[in-house]
JSON list of C-alpha atoms in Angstrom, two decimals:
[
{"chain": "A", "resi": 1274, "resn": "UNK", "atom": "CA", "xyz": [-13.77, 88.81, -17.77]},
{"chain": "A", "resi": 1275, "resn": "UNK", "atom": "CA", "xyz": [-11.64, 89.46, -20.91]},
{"chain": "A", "resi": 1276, "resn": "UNK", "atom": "CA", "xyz": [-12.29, 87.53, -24.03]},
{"chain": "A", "resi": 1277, "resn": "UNK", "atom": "CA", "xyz": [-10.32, 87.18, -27.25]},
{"chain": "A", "resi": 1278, "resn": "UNK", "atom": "CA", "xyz": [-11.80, 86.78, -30.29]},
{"chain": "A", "resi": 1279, "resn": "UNK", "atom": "CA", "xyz": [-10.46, 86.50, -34.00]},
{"chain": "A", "resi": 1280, "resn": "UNK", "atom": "CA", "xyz": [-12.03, 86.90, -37.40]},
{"chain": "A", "resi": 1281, "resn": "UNK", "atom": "CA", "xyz": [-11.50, 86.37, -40.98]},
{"chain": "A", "resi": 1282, "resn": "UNK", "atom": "CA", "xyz": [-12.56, 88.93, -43.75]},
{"chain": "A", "resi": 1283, "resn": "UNK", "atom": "CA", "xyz": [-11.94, 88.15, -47.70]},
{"chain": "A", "resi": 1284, "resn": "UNK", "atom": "CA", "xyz": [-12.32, 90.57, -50.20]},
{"chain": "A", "resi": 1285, "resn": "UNK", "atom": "CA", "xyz": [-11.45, 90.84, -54.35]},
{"chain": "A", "resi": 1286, "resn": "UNK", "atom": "CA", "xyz": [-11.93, 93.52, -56.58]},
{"chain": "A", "resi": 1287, "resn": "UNK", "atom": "CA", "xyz": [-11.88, 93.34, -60.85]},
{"chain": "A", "resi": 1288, "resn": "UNK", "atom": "CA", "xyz": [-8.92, 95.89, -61.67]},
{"chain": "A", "resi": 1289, "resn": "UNK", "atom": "CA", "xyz": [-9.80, 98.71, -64.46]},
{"chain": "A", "resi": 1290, "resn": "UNK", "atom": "CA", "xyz": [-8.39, 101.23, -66.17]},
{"chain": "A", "resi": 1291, "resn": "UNK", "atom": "CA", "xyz": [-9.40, 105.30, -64.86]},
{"chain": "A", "resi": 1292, "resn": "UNK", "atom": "CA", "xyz": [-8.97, 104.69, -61.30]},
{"chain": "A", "resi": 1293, "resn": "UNK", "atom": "CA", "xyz": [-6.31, 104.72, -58.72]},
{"chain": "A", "resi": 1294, "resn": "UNK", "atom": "CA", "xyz": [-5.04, 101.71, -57.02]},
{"chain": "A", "resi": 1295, "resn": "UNK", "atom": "CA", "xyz": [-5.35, 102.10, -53.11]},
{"chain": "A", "resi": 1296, "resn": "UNK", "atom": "CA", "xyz": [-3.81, 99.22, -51.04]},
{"chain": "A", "resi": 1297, "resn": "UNK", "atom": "CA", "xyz": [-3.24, 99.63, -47.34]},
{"chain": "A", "resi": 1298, "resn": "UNK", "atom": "CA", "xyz": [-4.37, 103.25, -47.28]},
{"chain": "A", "resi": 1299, "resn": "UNK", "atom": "CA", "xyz": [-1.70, 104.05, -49.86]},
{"chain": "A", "resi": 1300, "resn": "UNK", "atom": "CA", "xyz": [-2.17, 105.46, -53.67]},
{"chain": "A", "resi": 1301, "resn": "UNK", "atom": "CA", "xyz": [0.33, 102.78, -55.64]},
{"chain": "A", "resi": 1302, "resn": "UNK", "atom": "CA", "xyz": [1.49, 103.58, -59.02]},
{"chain": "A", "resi": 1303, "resn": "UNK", "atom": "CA", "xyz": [-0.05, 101.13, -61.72]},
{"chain": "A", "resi": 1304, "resn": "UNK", "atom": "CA", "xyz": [-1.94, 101.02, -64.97]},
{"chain": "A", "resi": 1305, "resn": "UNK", "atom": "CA", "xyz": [-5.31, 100.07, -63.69]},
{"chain": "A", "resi": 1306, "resn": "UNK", "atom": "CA", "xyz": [-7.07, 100.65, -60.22]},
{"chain": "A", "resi": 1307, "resn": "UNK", "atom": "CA", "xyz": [-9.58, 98.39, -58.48]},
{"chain": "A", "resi": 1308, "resn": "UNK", "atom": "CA", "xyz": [-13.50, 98.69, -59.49]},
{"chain": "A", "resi": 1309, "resn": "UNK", "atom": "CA", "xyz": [-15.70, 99.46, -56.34]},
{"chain": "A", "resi": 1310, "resn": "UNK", "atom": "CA", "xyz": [-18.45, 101.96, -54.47]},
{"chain": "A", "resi": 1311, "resn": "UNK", "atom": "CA", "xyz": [-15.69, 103.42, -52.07]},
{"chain": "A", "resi": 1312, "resn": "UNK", "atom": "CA", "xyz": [-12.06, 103.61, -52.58]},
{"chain": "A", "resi": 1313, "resn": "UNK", "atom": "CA", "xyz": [-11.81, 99.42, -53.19]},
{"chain": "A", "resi": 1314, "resn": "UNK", "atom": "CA", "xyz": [-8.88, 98.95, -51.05]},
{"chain": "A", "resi": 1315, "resn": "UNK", "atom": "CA", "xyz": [-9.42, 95.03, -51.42]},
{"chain": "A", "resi": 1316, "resn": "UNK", "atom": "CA", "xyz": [-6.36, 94.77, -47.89]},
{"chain": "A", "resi": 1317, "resn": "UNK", "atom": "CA", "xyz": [-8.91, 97.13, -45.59]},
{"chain": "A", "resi": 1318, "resn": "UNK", "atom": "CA", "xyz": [-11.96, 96.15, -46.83]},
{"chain": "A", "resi": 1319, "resn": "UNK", "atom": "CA", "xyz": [-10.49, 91.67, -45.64]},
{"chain": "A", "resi": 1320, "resn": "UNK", "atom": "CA", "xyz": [-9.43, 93.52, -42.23]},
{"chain": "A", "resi": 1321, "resn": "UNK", "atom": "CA", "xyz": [-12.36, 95.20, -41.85]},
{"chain": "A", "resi": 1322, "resn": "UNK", "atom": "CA", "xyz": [-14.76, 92.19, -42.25]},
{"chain": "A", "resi": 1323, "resn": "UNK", "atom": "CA", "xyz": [-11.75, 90.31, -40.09]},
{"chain": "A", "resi": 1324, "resn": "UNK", "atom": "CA", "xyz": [-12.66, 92.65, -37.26]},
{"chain": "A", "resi": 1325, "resn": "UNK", "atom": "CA", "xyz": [-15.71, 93.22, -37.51]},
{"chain": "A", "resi": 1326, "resn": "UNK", "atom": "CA", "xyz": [-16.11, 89.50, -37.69]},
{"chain": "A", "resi": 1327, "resn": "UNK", "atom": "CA", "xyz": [-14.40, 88.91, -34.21]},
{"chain": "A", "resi": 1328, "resn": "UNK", "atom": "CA", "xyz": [-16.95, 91.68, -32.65]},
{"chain": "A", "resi": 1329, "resn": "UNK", "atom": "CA", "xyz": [-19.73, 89.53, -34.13]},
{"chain": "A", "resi": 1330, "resn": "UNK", "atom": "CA", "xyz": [-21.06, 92.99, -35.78]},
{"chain": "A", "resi": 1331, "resn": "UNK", "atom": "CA", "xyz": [-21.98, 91.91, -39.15]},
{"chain": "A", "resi": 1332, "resn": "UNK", "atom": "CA", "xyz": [-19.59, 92.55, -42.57]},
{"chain": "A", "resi": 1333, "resn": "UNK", "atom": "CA", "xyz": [-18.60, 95.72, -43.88]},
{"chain": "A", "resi": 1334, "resn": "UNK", "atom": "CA", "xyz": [-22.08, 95.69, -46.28]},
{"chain": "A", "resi": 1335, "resn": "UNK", "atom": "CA", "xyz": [-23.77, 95.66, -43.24]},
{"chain": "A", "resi": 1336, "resn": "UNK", "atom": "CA", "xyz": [-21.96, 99.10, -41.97]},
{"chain": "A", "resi": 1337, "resn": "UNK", "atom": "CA", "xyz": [-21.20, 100.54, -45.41]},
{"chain": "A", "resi": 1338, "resn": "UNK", "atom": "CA", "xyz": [-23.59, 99.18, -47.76]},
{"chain": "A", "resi": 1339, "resn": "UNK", "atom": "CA", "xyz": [-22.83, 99.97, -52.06]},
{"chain": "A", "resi": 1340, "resn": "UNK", "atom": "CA", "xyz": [-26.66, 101.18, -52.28]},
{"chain": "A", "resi": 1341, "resn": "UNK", "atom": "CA", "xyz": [-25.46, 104.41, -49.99]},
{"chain": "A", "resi": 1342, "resn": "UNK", "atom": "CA", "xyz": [-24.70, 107.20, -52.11]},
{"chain": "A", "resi": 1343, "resn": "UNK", "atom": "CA", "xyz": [-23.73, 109.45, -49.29]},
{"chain": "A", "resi": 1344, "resn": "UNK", "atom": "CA", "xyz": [-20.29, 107.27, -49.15]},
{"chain": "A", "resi": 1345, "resn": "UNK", "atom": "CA", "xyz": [-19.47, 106.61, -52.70]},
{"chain": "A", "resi": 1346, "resn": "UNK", "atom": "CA", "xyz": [-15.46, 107.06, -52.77]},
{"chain": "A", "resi": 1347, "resn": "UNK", "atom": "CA", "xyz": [-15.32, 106.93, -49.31]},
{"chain": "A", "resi": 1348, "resn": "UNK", "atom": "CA", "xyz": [-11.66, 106.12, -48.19]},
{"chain": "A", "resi": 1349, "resn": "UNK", "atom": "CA", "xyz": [-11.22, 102.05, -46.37]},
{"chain": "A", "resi": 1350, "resn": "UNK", "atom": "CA", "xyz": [-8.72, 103.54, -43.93]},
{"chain": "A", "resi": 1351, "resn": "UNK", "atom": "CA", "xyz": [-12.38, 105.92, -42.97]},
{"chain": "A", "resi": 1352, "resn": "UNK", "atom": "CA", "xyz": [-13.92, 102.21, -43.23]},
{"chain": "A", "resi": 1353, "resn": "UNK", "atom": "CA", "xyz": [-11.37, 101.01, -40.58]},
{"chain": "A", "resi": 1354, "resn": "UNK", "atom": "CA", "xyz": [-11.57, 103.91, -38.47]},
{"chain": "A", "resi": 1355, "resn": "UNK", "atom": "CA", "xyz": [-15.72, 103.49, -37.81]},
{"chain": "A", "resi": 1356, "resn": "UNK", "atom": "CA", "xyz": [-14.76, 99.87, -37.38]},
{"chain": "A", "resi": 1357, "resn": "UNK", "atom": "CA", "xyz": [-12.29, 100.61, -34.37]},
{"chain": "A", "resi": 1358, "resn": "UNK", "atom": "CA", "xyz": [-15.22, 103.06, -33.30]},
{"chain": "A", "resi": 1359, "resn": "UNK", "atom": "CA", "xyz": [-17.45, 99.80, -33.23]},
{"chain": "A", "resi": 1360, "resn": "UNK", "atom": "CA", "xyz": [-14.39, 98.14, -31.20]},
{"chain": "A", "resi": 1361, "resn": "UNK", "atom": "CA", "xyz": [-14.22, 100.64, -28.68]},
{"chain": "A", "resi": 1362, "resn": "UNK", "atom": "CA", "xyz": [-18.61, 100.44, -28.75]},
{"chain": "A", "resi": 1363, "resn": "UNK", "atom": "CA", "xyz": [-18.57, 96.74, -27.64]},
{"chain": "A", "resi": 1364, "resn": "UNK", "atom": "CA", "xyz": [-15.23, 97.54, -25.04]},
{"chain": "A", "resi": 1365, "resn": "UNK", "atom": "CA", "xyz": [-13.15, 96.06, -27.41]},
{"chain": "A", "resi": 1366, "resn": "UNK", "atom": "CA", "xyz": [-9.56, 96.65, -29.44]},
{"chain": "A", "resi": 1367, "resn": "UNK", "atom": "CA", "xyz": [-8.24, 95.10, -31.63]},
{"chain": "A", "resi": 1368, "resn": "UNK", "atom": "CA", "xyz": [-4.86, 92.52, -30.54]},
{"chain": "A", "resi": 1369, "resn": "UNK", "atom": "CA", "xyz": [-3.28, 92.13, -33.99]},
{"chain": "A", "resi": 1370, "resn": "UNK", "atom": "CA", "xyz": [-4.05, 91.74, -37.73]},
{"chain": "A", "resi": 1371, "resn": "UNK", "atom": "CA", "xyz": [-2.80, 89.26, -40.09]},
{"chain": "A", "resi": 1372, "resn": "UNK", "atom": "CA", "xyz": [-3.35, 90.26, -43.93]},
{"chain": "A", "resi": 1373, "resn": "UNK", "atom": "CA", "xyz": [-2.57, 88.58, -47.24]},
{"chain": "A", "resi": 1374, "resn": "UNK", "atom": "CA", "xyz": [-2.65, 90.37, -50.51]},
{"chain": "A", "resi": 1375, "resn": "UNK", "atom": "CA", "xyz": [-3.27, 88.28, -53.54]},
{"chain": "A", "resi": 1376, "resn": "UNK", "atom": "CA", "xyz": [-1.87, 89.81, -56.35]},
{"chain": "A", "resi": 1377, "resn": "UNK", "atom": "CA", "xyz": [0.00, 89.54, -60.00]},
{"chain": "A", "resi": 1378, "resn": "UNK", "atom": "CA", "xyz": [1.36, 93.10, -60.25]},
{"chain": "A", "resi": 1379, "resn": "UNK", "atom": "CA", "xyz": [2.67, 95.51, -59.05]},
{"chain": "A", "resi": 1380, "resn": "UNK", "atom": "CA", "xyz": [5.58, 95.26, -56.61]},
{"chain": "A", "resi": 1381, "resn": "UNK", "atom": "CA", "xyz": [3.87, 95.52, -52.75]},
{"chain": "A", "resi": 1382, "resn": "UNK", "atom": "CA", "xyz": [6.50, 95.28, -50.65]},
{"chain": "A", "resi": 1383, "resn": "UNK", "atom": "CA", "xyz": [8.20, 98.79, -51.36]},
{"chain": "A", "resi": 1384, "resn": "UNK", "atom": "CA", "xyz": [5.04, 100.17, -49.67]},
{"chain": "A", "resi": 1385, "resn": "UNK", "atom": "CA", "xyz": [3.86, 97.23, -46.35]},
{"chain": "A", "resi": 1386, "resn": "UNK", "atom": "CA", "xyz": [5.43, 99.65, -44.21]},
{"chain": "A", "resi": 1387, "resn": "UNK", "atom": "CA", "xyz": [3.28, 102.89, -45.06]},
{"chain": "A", "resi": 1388, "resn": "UNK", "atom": "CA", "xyz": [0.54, 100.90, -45.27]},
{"chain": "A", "resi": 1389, "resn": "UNK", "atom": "CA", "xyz": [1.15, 98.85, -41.47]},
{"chain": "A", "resi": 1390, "resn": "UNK", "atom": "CA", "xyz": [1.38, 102.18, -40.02]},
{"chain": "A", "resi": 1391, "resn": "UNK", "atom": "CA", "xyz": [-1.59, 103.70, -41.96]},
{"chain": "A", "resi": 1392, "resn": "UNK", "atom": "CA", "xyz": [-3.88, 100.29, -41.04]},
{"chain": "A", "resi": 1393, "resn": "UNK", "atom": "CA", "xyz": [-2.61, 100.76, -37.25]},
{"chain": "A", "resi": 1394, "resn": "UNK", "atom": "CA", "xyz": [-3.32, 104.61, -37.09]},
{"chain": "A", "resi": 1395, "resn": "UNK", "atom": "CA", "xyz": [-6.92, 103.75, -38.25]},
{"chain": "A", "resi": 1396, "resn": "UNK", "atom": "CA", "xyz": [-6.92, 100.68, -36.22]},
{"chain": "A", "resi": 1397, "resn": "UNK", "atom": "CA", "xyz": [-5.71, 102.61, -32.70]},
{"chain": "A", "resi": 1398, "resn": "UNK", "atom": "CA", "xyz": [-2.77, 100.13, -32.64]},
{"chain": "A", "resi": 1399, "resn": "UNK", "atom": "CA", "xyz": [1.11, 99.95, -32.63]},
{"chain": "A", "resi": 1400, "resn": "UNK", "atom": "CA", "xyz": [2.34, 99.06, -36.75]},
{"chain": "A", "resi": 1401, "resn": "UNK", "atom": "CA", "xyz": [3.94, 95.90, -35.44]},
{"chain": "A", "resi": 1402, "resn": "UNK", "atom": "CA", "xyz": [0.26, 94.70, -34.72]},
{"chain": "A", "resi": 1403, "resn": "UNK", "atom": "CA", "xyz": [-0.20, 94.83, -38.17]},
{"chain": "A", "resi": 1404, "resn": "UNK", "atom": "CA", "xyz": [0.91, 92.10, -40.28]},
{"chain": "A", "resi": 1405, "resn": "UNK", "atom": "CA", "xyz": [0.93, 92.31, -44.39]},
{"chain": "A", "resi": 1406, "resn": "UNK", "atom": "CA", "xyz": [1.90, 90.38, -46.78]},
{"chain": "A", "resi": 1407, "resn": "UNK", "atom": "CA", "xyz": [1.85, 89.97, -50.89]},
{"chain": "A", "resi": 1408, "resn": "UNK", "atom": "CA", "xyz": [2.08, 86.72, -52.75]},
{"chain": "A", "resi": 1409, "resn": "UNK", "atom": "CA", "xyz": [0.52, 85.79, -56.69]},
{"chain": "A", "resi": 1410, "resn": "UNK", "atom": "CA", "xyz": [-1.68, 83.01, -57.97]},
{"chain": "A", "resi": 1411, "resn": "UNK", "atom": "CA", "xyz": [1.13, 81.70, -59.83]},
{"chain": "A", "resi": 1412, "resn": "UNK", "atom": "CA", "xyz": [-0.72, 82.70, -62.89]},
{"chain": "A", "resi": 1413, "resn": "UNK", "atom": "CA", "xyz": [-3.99, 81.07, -61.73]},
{"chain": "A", "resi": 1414, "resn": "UNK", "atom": "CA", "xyz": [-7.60, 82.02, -62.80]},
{"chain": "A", "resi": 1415, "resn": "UNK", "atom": "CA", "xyz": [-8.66, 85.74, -62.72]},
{"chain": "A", "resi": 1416, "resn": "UNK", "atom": "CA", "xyz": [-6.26, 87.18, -60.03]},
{"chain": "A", "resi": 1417, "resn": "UNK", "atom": "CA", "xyz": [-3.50, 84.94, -61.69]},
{"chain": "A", "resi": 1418, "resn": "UNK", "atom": "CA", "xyz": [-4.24, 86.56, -65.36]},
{"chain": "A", "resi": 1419, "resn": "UNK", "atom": "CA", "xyz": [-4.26, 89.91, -63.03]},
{"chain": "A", "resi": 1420, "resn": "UNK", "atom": "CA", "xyz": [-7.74, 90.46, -64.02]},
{"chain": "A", "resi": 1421, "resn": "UNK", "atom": "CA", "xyz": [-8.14, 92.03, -60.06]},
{"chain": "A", "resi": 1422, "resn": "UNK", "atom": "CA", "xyz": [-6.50, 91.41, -56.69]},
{"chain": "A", "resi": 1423, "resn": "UNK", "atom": "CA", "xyz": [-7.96, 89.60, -53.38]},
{"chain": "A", "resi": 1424, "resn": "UNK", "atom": "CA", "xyz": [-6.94, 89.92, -49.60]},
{"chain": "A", "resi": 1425, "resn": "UNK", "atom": "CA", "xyz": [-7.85, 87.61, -46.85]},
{"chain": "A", "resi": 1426, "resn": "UNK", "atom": "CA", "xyz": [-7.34, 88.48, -43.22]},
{"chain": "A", "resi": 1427, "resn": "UNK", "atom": "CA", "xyz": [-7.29, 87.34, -39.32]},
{"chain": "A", "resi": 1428, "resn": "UNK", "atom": "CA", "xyz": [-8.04, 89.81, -36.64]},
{"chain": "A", "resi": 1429, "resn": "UNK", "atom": "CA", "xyz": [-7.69, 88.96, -33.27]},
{"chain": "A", "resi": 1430, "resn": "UNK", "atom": "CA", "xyz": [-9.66, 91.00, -30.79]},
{"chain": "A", "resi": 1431, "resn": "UNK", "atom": "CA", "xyz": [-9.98, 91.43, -26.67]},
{"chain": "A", "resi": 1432, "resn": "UNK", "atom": "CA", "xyz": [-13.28, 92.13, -25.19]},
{"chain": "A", "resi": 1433, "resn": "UNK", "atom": "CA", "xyz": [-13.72, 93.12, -21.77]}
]
């Protein structure tokens, strides 16, 4: 009997200055980068827990936790990949993903498309099962004063 699931992740990052900003799998030009133990890709890291929600396999912390120094840097688009490993684990793929990038700067839309068909490479998808978008706090709190960036997404999985 085939079952379909969905999940939410969430995800924010503080933005600094000496790293790279990775969204979506893809290095974006900007001033500051975002501040975490692997790559901080704030879009994979809400699609991640999103799946990995649906499968009812714990969050990304659970699978990838900061204390591990053996995966310090590691790439999220490697984080997605081991999650459609889990998928395919529990007979399961993933249907579609709906993402939502919070941000104040810089431009995203110049670069959904790389970053649909880098998600859906990882994901073992088509890129028009992959869904991003960008919007801004409207100069609201910490994202707003583009202090970091947050992404919230919905997965929808079947399981045979």
């Amino acid at each position: 009997m085939t079952a379909f699931r969905c999940g939410i992740g969430y995800d924010a990052h503080r933005l600094v200055s000496g790293r790279k900003l990775i969204l979506g799998g893809v290095d974006i030009p900007h001033q500051s980068g975002l501040e975490g133990h692997s790559d901080a890709d704030v879009l994979c890291h809400a699609i991640a827990d999103a799946v990995l929600g649906a499968l009812g396999a714990g969050d990304i912390g659970k699978h990838f936790p900061n204390t591990e120094q053996s995966i310090r840097g590691i790439s999220s688009i490697e984080i997605l990949r081991h999650v459609a490993t889990i998928a395919a684990q529990k007979t399961g793929r993933v249907v579609n993903v709906d993402a939502t990038l919070l941000a104040e700067a810089p431009k995203i839309s110049p670069h959904i498309s790389t970053m649909r068909e880098k998600i859906a490479a990882a994901l073992a998808v088509k890129a028009d099962a992959i869904s991003i978008k960008a919007t801004t706090n409207e100069g609201l709190g910490a994202i707003g004063r583009g202090e970091g960036m947050s992404a919230i997404a919905v997965a929808t999985v079947e399981i045979e």
